[in-house]
PDB file of C-alpha atoms in Angstrom:
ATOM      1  CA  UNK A   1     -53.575-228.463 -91.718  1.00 82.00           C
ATOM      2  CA  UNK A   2     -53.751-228.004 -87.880  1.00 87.00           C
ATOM      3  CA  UNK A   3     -56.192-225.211 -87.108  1.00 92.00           C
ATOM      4  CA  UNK A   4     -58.025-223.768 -83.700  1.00 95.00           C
ATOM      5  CA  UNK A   5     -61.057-221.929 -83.570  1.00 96.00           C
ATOM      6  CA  UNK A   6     -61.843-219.673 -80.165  1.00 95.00           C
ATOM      7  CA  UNK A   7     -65.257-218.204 -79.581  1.00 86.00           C
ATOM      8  CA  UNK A   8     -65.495-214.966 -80.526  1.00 84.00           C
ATOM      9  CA  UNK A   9     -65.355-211.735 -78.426  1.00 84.00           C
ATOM     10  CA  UNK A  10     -64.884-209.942 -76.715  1.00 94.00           C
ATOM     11  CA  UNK A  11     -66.030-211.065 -73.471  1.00 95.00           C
ATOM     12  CA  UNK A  12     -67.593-208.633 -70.783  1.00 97.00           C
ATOM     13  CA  UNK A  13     -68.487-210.134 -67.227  1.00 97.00           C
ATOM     14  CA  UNK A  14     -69.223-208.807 -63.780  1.00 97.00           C
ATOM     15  CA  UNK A  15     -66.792-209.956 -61.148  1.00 97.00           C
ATOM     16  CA  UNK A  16     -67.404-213.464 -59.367  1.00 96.00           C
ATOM     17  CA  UNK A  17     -69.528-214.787 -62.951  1.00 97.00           C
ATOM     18  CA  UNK A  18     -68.730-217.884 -64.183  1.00 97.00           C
ATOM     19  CA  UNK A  19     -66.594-217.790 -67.396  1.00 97.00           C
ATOM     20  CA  UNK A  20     -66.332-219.934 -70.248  1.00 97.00           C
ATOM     21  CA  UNK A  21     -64.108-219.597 -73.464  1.00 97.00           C
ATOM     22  CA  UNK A  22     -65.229-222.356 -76.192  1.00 97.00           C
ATOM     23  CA  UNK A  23     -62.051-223.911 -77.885  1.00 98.00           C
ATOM     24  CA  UNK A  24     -62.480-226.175 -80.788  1.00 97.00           C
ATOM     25  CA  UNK A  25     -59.457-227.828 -82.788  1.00 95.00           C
ATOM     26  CA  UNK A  26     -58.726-230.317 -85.843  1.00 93.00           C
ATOM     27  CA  UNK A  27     -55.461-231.946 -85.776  1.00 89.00           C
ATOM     28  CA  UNK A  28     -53.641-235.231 -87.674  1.00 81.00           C
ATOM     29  CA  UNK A  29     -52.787-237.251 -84.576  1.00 79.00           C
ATOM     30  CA  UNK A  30     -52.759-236.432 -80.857  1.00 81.00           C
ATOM     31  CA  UNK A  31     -51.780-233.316 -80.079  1.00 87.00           C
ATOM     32  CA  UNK A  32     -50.921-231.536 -76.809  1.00 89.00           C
ATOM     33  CA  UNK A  33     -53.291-228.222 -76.252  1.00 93.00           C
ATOM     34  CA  UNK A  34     -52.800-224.954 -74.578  1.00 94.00           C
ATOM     35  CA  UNK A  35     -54.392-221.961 -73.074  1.00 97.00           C
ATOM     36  CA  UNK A  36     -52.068-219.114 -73.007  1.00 96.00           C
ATOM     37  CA  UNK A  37     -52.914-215.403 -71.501  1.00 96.00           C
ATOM     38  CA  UNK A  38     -51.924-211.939 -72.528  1.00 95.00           C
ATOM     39  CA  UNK A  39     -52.478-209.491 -70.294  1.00 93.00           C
ATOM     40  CA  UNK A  40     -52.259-205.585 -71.283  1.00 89.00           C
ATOM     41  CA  UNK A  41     -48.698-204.971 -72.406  1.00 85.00           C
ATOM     42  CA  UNK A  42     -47.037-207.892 -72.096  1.00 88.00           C
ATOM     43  CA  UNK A  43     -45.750-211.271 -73.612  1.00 91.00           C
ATOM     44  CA  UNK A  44     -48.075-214.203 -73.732  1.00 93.00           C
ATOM     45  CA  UNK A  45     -48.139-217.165 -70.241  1.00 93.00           C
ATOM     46  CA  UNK A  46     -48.663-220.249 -70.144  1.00 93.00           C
ATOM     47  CA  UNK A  47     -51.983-220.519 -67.873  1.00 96.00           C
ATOM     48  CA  UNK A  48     -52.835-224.619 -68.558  1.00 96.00           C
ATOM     49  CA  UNK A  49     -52.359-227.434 -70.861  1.00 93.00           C
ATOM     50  CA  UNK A  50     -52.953-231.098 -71.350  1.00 93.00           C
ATOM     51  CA  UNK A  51     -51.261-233.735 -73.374  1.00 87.00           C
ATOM     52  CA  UNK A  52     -53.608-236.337 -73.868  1.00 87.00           C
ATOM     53  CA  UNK A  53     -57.348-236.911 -73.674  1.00 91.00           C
ATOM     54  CA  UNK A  54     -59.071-236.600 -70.542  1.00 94.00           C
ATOM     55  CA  UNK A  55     -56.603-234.192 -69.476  1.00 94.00           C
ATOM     56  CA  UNK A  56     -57.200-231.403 -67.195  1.00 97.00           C
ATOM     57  CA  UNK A  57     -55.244-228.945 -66.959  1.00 96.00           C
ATOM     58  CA  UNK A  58     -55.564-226.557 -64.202  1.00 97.00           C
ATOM     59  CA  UNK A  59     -54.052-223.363 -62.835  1.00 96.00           C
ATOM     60  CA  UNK A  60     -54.883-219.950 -60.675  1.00 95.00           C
ATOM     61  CA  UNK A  61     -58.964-221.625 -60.554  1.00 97.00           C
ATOM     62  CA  UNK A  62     -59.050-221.887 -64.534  1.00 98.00           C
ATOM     63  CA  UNK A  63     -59.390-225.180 -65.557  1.00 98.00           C
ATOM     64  CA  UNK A  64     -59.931-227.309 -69.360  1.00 98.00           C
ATOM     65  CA  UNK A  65     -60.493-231.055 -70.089  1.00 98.00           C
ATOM     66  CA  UNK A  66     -59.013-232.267 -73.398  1.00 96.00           C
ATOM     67  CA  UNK A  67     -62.088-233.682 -75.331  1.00 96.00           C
ATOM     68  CA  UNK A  68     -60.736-235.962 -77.641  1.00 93.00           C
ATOM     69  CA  UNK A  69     -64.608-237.064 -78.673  1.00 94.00           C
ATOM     70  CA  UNK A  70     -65.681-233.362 -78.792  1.00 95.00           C
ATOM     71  CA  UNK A  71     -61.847-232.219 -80.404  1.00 95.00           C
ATOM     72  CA  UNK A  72     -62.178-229.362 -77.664  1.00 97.00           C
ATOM     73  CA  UNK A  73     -60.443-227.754 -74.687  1.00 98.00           C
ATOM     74  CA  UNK A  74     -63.125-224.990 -73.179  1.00 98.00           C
ATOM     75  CA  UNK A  75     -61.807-222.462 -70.503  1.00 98.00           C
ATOM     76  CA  UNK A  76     -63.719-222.139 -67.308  1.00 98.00           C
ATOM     77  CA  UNK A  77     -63.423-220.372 -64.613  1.00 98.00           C
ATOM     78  CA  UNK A  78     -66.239-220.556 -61.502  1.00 97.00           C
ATOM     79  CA  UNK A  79     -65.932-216.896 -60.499  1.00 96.00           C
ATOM     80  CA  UNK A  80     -63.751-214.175 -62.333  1.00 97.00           C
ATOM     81  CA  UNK A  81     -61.604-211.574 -60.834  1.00 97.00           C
ATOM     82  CA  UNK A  82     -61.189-208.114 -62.168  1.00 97.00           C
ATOM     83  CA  UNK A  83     -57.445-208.989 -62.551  1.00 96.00           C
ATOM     84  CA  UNK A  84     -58.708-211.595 -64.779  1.00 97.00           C
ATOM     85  CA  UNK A  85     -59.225-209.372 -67.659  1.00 96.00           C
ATOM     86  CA  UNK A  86     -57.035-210.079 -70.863  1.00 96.00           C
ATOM     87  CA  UNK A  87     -56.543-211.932 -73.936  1.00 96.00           C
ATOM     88  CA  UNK A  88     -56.774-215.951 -73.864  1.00 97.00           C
ATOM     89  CA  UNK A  89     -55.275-217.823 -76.498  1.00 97.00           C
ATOM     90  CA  UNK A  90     -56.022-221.577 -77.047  1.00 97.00           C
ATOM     91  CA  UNK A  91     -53.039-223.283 -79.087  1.00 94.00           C
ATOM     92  CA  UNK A  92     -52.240-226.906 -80.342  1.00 91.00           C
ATOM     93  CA  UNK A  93     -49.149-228.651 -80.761  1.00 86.00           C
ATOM     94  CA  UNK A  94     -48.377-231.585 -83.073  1.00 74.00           C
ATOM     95  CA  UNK A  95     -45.770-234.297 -83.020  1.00 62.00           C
ATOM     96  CA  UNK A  96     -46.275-233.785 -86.480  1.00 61.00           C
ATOM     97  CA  UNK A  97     -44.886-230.103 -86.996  1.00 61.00           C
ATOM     98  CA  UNK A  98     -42.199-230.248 -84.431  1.00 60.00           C
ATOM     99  CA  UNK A  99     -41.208-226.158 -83.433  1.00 63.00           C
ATOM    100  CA  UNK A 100     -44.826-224.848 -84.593  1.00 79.00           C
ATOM    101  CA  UNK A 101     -47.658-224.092 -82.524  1.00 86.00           C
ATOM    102  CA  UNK A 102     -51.337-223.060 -84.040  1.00 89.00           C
ATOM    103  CA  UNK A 103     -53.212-220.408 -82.095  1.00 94.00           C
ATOM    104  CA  UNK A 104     -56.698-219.251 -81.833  1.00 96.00           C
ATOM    105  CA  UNK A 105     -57.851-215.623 -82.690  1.00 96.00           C
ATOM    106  CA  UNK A 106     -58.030-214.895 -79.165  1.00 96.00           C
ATOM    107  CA  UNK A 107     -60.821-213.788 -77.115  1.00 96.00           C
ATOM    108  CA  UNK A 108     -60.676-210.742 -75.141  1.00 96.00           C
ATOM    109  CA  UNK A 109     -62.315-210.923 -71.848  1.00 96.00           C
ATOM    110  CA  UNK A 110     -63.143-207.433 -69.404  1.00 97.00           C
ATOM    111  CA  UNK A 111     -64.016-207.932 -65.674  1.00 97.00           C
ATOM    112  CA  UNK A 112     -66.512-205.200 -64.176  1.00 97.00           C
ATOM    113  CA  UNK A 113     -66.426-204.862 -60.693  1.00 95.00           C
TER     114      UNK A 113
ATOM    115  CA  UNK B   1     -34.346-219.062 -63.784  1.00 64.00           C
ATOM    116  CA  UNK B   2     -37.614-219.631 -65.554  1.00 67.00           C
ATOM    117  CA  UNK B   3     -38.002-216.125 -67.790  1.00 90.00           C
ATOM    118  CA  UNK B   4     -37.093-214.791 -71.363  1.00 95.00           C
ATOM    119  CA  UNK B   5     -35.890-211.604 -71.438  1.00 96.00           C
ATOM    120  CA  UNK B   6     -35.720-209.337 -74.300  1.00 97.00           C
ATOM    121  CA  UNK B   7     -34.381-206.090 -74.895  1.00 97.00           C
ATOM    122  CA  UNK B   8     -35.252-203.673 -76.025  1.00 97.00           C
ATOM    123  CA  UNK B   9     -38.637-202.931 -74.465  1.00 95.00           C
ATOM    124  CA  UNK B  10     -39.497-200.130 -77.471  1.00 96.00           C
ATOM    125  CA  UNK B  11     -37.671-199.324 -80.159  1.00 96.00           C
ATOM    126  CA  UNK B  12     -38.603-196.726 -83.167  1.00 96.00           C
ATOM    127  CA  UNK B  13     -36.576-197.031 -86.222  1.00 93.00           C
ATOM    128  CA  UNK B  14     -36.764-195.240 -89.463  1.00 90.00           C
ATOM    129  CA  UNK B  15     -37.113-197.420 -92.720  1.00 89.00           C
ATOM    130  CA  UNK B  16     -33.440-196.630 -93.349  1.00 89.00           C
ATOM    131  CA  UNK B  17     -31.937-197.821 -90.173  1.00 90.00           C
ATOM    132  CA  UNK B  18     -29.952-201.072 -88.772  1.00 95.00           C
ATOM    133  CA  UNK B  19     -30.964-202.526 -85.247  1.00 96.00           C
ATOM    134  CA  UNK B  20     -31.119-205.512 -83.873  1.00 97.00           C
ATOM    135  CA  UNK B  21     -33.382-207.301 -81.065  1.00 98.00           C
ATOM    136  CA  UNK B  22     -32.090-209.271 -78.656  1.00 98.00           C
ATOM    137  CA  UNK B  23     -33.685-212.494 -76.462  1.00 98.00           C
ATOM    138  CA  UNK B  24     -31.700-214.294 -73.819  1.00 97.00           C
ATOM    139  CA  UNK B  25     -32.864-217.573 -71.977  1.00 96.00           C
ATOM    140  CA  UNK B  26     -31.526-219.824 -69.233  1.00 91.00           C
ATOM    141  CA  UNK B  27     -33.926-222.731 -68.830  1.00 91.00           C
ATOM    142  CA  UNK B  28     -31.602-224.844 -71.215  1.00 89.00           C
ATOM    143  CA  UNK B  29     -33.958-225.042 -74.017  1.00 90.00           C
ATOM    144  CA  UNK B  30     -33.071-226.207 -77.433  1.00 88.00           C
ATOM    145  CA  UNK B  31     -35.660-224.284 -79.449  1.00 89.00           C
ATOM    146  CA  UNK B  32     -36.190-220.792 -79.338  1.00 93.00           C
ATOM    147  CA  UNK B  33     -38.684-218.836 -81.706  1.00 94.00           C
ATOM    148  CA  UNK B  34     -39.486-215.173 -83.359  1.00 96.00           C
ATOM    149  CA  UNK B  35     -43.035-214.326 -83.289  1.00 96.00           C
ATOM    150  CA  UNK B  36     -44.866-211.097 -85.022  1.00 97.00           C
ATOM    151  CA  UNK B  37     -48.077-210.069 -82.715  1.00 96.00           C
ATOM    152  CA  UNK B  38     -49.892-206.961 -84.426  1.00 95.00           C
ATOM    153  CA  UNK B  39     -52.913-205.412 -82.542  1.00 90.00           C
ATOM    154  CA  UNK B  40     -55.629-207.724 -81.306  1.00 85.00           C
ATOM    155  CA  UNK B  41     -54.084-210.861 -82.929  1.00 92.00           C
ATOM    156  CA  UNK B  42     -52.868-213.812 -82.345  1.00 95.00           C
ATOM    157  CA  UNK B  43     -49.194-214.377 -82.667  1.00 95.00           C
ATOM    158  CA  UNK B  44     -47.607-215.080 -86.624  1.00 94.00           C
ATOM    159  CA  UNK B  45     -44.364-217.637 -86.168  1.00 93.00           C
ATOM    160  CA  UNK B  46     -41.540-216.133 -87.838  1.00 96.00           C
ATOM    161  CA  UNK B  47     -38.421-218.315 -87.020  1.00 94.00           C
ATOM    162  CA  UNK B  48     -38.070-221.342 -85.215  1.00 91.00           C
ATOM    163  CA  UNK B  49     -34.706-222.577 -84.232  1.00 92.00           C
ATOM    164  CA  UNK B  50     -33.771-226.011 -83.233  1.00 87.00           C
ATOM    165  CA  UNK B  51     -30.148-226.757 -81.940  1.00 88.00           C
ATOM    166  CA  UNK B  52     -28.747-223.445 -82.762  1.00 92.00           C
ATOM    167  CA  UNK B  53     -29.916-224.456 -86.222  1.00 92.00           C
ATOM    168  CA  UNK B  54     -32.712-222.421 -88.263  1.00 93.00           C
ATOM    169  CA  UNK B  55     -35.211-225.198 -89.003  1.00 88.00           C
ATOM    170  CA  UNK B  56     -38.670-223.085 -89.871  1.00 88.00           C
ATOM    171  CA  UNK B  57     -38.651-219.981 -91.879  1.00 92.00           C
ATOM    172  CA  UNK B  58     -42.078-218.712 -92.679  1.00 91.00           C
ATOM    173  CA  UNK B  59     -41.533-217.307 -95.463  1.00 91.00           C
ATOM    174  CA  UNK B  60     -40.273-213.905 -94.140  1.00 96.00           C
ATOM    175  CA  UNK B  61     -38.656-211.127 -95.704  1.00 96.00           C
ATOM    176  CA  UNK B  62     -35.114-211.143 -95.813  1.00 95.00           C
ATOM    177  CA  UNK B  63     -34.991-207.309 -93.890  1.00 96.00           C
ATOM    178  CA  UNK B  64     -35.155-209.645 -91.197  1.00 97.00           C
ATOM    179  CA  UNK B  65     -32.343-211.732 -90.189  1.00 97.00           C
ATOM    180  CA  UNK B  66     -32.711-214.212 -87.217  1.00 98.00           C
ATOM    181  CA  UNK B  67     -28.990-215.253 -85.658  1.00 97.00           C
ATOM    182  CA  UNK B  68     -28.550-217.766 -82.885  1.00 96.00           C
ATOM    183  CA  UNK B  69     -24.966-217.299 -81.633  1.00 95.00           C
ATOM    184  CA  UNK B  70     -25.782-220.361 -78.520  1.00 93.00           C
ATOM    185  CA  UNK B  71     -27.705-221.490 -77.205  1.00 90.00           C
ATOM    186  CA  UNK B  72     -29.376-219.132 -74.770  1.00 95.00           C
ATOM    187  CA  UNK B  73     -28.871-216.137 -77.264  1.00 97.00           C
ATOM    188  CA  UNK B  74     -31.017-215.560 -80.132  1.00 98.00           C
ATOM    189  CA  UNK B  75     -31.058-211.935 -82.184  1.00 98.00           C
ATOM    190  CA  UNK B  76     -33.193-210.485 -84.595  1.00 98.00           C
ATOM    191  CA  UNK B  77     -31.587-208.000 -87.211  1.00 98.00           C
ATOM    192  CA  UNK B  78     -33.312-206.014 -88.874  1.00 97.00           C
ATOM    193  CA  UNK B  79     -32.631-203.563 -92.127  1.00 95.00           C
ATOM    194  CA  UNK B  80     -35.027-201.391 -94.366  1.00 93.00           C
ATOM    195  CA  UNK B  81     -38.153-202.067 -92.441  1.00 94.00           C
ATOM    196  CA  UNK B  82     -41.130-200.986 -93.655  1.00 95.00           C
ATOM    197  CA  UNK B  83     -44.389-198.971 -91.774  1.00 95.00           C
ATOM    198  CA  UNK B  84     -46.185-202.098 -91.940  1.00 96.00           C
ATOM    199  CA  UNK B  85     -43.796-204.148 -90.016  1.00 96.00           C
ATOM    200  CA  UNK B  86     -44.430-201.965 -86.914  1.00 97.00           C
ATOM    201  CA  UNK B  87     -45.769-204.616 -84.519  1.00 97.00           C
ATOM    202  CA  UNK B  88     -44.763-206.746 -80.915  1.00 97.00           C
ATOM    203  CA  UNK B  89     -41.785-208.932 -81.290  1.00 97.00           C
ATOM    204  CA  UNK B  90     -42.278-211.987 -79.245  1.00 96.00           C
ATOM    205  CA  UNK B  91     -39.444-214.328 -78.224  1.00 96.00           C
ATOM    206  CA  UNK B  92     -40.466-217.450 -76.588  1.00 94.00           C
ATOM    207  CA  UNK B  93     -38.993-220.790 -76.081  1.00 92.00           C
ATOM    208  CA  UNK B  94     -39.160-224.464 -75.630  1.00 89.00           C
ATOM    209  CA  UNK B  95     -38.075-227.798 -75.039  1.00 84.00           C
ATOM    210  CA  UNK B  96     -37.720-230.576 -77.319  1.00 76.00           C
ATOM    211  CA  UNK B  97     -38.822-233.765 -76.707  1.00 65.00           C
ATOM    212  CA  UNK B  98     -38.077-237.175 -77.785  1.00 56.00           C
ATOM    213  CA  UNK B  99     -39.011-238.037 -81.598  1.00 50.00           C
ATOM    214  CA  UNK B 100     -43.213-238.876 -81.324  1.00 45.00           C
ATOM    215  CA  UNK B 101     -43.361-237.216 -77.577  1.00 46.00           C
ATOM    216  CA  UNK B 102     -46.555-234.707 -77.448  1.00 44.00           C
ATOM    217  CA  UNK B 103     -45.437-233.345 -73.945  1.00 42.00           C
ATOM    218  CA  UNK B 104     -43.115-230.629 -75.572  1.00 52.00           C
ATOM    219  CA  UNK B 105     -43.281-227.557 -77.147  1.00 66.00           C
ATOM    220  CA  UNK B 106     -45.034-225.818 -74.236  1.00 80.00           C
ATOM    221  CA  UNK B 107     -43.390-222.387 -75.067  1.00 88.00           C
ATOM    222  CA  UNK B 108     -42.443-219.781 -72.134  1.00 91.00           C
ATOM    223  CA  UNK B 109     -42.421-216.280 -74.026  1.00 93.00           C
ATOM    224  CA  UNK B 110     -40.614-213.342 -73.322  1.00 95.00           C
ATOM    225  CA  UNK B 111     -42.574-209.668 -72.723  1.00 94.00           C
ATOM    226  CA  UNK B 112     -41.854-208.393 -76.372  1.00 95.00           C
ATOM    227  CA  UNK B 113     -40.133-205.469 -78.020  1.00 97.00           C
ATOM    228  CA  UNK B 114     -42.801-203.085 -79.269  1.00 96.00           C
ATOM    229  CA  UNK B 115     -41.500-201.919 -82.810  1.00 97.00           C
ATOM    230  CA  UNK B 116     -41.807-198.376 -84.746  1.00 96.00           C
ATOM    231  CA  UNK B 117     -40.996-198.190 -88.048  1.00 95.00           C
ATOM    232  CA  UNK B 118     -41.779-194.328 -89.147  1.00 93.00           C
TER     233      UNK B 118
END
């Protein structure tokens, strides 16, 4: 079946560091992938996706290029904010399983000033 | 109107009680979904609905009943809950797309109803 793998963390970074979140997938087909965010409290949002390789997907300076070669979709960011702390979630979704999304573990990342 | 609302925000039940949680959308989306989020994990799909029409159940309990009266509505009843089931209860929703489109299923969640059971 689908599955996602996230690199583990948590993640602890001084403000303006560079960030990166590895994402790694296996999928049947071509499926569209995700990077949602949690912060403390509150409901997962959308932050990016792309639905086909070579994607990027951008959004608030975070930005991830589907990788069909690599089957990955890293996370980077060029310099963090402290309001950038939470819990990113890279997903997949199939044509194949139409209604079901598969999520990574999550990685927690903390911004010091 | 681009948010999923849910109510309530917390709500602590004993293992003996009847409530229900409640998820509203107005983006005209055709699928809406029940996750379970405990601590520090990723969300667990409970319920997907597709057309008003339950099309996943993952193999949940039946003390918890998912209703979809229309199509911007969708409840979650729940009966004789145990400890265990304490968690966040995530509503989100979606779009569908044509049959073989990948560009769907990018789901907009709601902020969750943080569950007690004592």
């Amino acid at each position: 079946g689908d599955s996602v793998t996230q690199m583990e963390g948590p993640v602890t970074l001084s403000e303006e560091a560079f960030l990166t979140i590895n994402c790694t997938y296996t999928a049947t087909g071509y499926p569209s992938l995700f990077w949602y965010v949690q912060y403390p409290g509150e409901g997962l949002q959308l932050l990016l996706k792309a639905t086909k390789a070579d994607d990027k997907g951008s959004n608030k300076g975070f930005e991830a290029t589907y990788r069909k070669e690599t089957t990955s979709f890293h996370l980077e960011k060029g310099s963090v904010q402290v309001s950038d702390s939470a819990v990113y979630f890279c997903a997949l979704s199939g044509a194949l399983n139409a209604g079901k999304s598969t999520f990574g573990d999550g990685t927690t990342l903390t911004v010091k000033p | 109107d681009t948010e999923v609302t849910q109510t309530p925000k917390h709500l602590v039940m004993g293992m003996t009680n009847k409530k229900s949680l409640k998820c509203e959308q107005h983006m005209g989306h055709r699928a809406m979904y029940w996750y379970k989020q405990k601590a520090k994990k990723p969300p667990e799909l409970m319920f997907v609905y597709s057309y008003e029409k339950l099309s996943i159940n993952e193999s949940v309990p039946s003390r918890f009943s998912p209703e979809c009266p229309n199509s911007s509505l969708l409840n979650l009843h729940l009966h004789a809950l145990q400890p265990e089931d304490s968690a966040l209860y995530l509503c989100a929703s979606s779009q569908l797309g044509l049959a073989g489109a990948n560009s769907y299923n990018e789901q907009f969640f709601g902020p969750g109803t943080r569950l007690t059971v004592l």
